[in-house]
Amino acid sequence: MTQMIGMSKDDVRHAAAEVLGVDAASVPDGANLIKHGMDSLRMMRLAGGWRRAGASVTFRQLAEQPTVDAWFALLTASGAAAAPVATEAKGDAAEAAPARKPARPTTEDSEAPFALTPVQRAYWIGRRPEMPLGGVGCHAFLEFDGSGVDPVRLDLAVRRVIARHGMLRARFLDDGRQQILAESPWPGLTVHDVTDAGPDKAEQHLADVRARLSHRVFDVAAGEVVDVQLSLLPGSRTRIHFGIDLLVADVASIELVLADLVTAYRDPADLAPAPGYGFPRYLDDYRDWCGAPAEAGSPLAAARAYWRERIPALPASGPALPLATRPEDITAPVFSRRAFTLPTAAWEHIVGRAREFGLTPAVVLATAYAEVLGAWSEEDRFLLNVPLFDRQPLAPEVGGLVADFTSLILLSVDVGRPVPFAERALDLQRQLHDNASHAQYSTLSVLQDLRRAHGGRRTAAPVVFACNLGSAFVPPEMRDELGSWSWMISQTPQVWLDHQVYRTDDGVVLAWDAVDELFPDGLMDTMLRAYEDLLLRLADDAPAGRPDTTATASVGWLRPAAVTTDRKAGA
């Protein structure tokens, strides 16, 4: 095992405090760091950074004992040395750092074609019209309402941002590869000037633009992956229409694009130069790090063995929700968004209660979501598809790259056993930590293995839980310069229901994007109401700092979650 010799406990504490955004003095050595706000993404970042420095510590090891004391013991060994040393490999090899290779000089993004990631390939194949619930792009569309936005400055800002990020100039070839172009085919800012229209006509114009752009399928073969349009409205009001194909950007990347757009609009000279390390190089480095599936001890080989050992115990598909029609009978899927905002006070209370049980807030939401899905599913056991927006720190520039770093993991849910809510959540959290530690073996490969294990029966995980709580999705500066985030929808080919979570100034937005035609009338509305009700009851249950009243609480984190169902209204 490669260990960090010469590292002090203060070094570990300061690293933990840095990702938590707190003073190091407030981080006790023996305290469960999850109770202090540590979550899976932050632990992944720490594990990746320490591996890059030479340690073989894994995310799963950090998650098993999330304390400064335990992490210090993992990272150090007896004796004293100034640098990391390599000893015999032990333990879980899934995240062990490979032998260091001579650093290659950083280069600009090359125009040479390069392979898709497994998730990109799934998006690319799934968008084909002949695929079930295909014929749609993996697309995010956002609107920003402001005033006085200058079309000339906005056009220049978009051009500068596209020039800075190679993947915003990517095209996707017929042979299943991608290529970064020297120049973007973006035609420039489309301006819709309806300043002289009456209020009714202006609103109709906005509705027409939303209907036309929100479900747009970009021509990614031609390099059409991002678009920005501007509506000029009566009274100096403006609306920015922003669309991006998720083949080239994950959630964190959209945050980067929006932040850069604000910077470039304020003053193009303030925008940082293009990074010298691009996504093609990252993928090469990531494949080097993963190793080959037949290479004994490589992260990819260990991850494949982990998942294949678990195949017999995995459910074969997602929740068996009531359907109004078969997915393959829908020729033009249309997604609709439903959402509610959990107020800041309610959210902070859920966070506080979660930490008392050593749970991350994201896992609490995933568990509540699973409970609601299970209440309507005909099968108690099902798969939940969870995207991880994870980028390995293989170079200093990785954090600033715009690309799709998404990997998918599967969680096995079993709502047949009436266990306390907190126990169910802890089980899902353990799964999340274990499975995320073995994400080198793609979920697409896991589903193929699962299909073979079930004699060729179709397997799928079309119900998604995507959580982004690490930072504000839209930077505050966006509101000041270009407008407030007022509306959003996303769609993903072959997905039935996609639950997305975002932080805003008002609280936490919990949004469901679903193919309405797939489900009986009213089902999604009824399920979402049950989900909101469950979260509000969790928020109201036994507030932190008050004597324990779980025995008489409305829900009880220590009792099975009671999900009210109305199958007649929803099915």
PDB file of N, CA and C in Angstrom, residues 359 363 411-414 417 422-432:
ATOM      1  N   LEU A 359     -25.816  10.659   8.159  1.00  0.00           N
ATOM      2  CA  LEU A 359     -26.296  10.567   6.784  1.00  0.00           C
ATOM      3  C   LEU A 359     -26.001  11.857   6.034  1.00  0.00           C
ATOM      4  N   VAL A 363     -28.410  11.548   0.409  1.00  0.00           N
ATOM      5  CA  VAL A 363     -28.905  10.185   0.627  1.00  0.00           C
ATOM      6  C   VAL A 363     -30.294  10.217   1.245  1.00  0.00           C
ATOM      7  N   LEU A 411     -28.152   1.733  -7.591  1.00  0.00           N
ATOM      8  CA  LEU A 411     -28.479   1.392  -6.215  1.00  0.00           C
ATOM      9  C   LEU A 411     -29.611   0.374  -6.236  1.00  0.00           C
ATOM     10  N   SER A 412     -29.482  -0.651  -5.428  1.00  0.00           N
ATOM     11  CA  SER A 412     -30.512  -1.677  -5.311  1.00  0.00           C
ATOM     12  C   SER A 412     -31.431  -1.319  -4.159  1.00  0.00           C
ATOM     13  N   VAL A 413     -32.704  -1.096  -4.471  1.00  0.00           N
ATOM     14  CA  VAL A 413     -33.688  -0.682  -3.474  1.00  0.00           C
ATOM     15  C   VAL A 413     -34.612  -1.861  -3.172  1.00  0.00           C
ATOM     16  N   ASP A 414     -34.908  -2.067  -1.901  1.00  0.00           N
ATOM     17  CA  ASP A 414     -35.866  -3.091  -1.487  1.00  0.00           C
ATOM     18  C   ASP A 414     -36.783  -2.471  -0.441  1.00  0.00           C
ATOM     19  N   ARG A 417     -39.228  -4.739   2.965  1.00  0.00           N
ATOM     20  CA  ARG A 417     -39.023  -4.881   4.408  1.00  0.00           C
ATOM     21  C   ARG A 417     -39.377  -3.567   5.097  1.00  0.00           C
ATOM     22  N   ALA A 422     -34.321   5.772   8.738  1.00  0.00           N
ATOM     23  CA  ALA A 422     -32.884   6.007   8.866  1.00  0.00           C
ATOM     24  C   ALA A 422     -32.084   4.758   8.521  1.00  0.00           C
ATOM     25  N   GLU A 423     -32.610   3.580   8.871  1.00  0.00           N
ATOM     26  CA  GLU A 423     -31.911   2.334   8.534  1.00  0.00           C
ATOM     27  C   GLU A 423     -31.864   2.134   7.027  1.00  0.00           C
ATOM     28  N   ARG A 424     -32.995   2.411   6.349  1.00  0.00           N
ATOM     29  CA  ARG A 424     -33.009   2.298   4.892  1.00  0.00           C
ATOM     30  C   ARG A 424     -32.002   3.261   4.273  1.00  0.00           C
ATOM     31  N   ALA A 425     -31.963   4.480   4.818  1.00  0.00           N
ATOM     32  CA  ALA A 425     -31.045   5.481   4.293  1.00  0.00           C
ATOM     33  C   ALA A 425     -29.590   5.071   4.507  1.00  0.00           C
ATOM     34  N   LEU A 426     -29.278   4.518   5.676  1.00  0.00           N
ATOM     35  CA  LEU A 426     -27.905   4.081   5.938  1.00  0.00           C
ATOM     36  C   LEU A 426     -27.501   2.956   5.000  1.00  0.00           C
ATOM     37  N   ASP A 427     -28.442   2.063   4.682  1.00  0.00           N
ATOM     38  CA  ASP A 427     -28.151   0.991   3.737  1.00  0.00           C
ATOM     39  C   ASP A 427     -27.845   1.557   2.356  1.00  0.00           C
ATOM     40  N   LEU A 428     -28.656   2.496   1.897  1.00  0.00           N
ATOM     41  CA  LEU A 428     -28.402   3.103   0.587  1.00  0.00           C
ATOM     42  C   LEU A 428     -27.082   3.874   0.588  1.00  0.00           C
ATOM     43  N   GLN A 429     -26.757   4.514   1.710  1.00  0.00           N
ATOM     44  CA  GLN A 429     -25.504   5.249   1.779  1.00  0.00           C
ATOM     45  C   GLN A 429     -24.308   4.308   1.692  1.00  0.00           C
ATOM     46  N   ARG A 430     -24.394   3.159   2.388  1.00  0.00           N
ATOM     47  CA  ARG A 430     -23.305   2.183   2.283  1.00  0.00           C
ATOM     48  C   ARG A 430     -23.161   1.700   0.844  1.00  0.00           C
ATOM     49  N   GLN A 431     -24.293   1.415   0.201  1.00  0.00           N
ATOM     50  CA  GLN A 431     -24.237   1.013  -1.203  1.00  0.00           C
ATOM     51  C   GLN A 431     -23.607   2.092  -2.062  1.00  0.00           C
ATOM     52  N   LEU A 432     -24.027   3.339  -1.852  1.00  0.00           N
ATOM     53  CA  LEU A 432     -23.501   4.439  -2.644  1.00  0.00           C
ATOM     54  C   LEU A 432     -21.990   4.528  -2.517  1.00  0.00           C
TER      55      LEU A 432
END
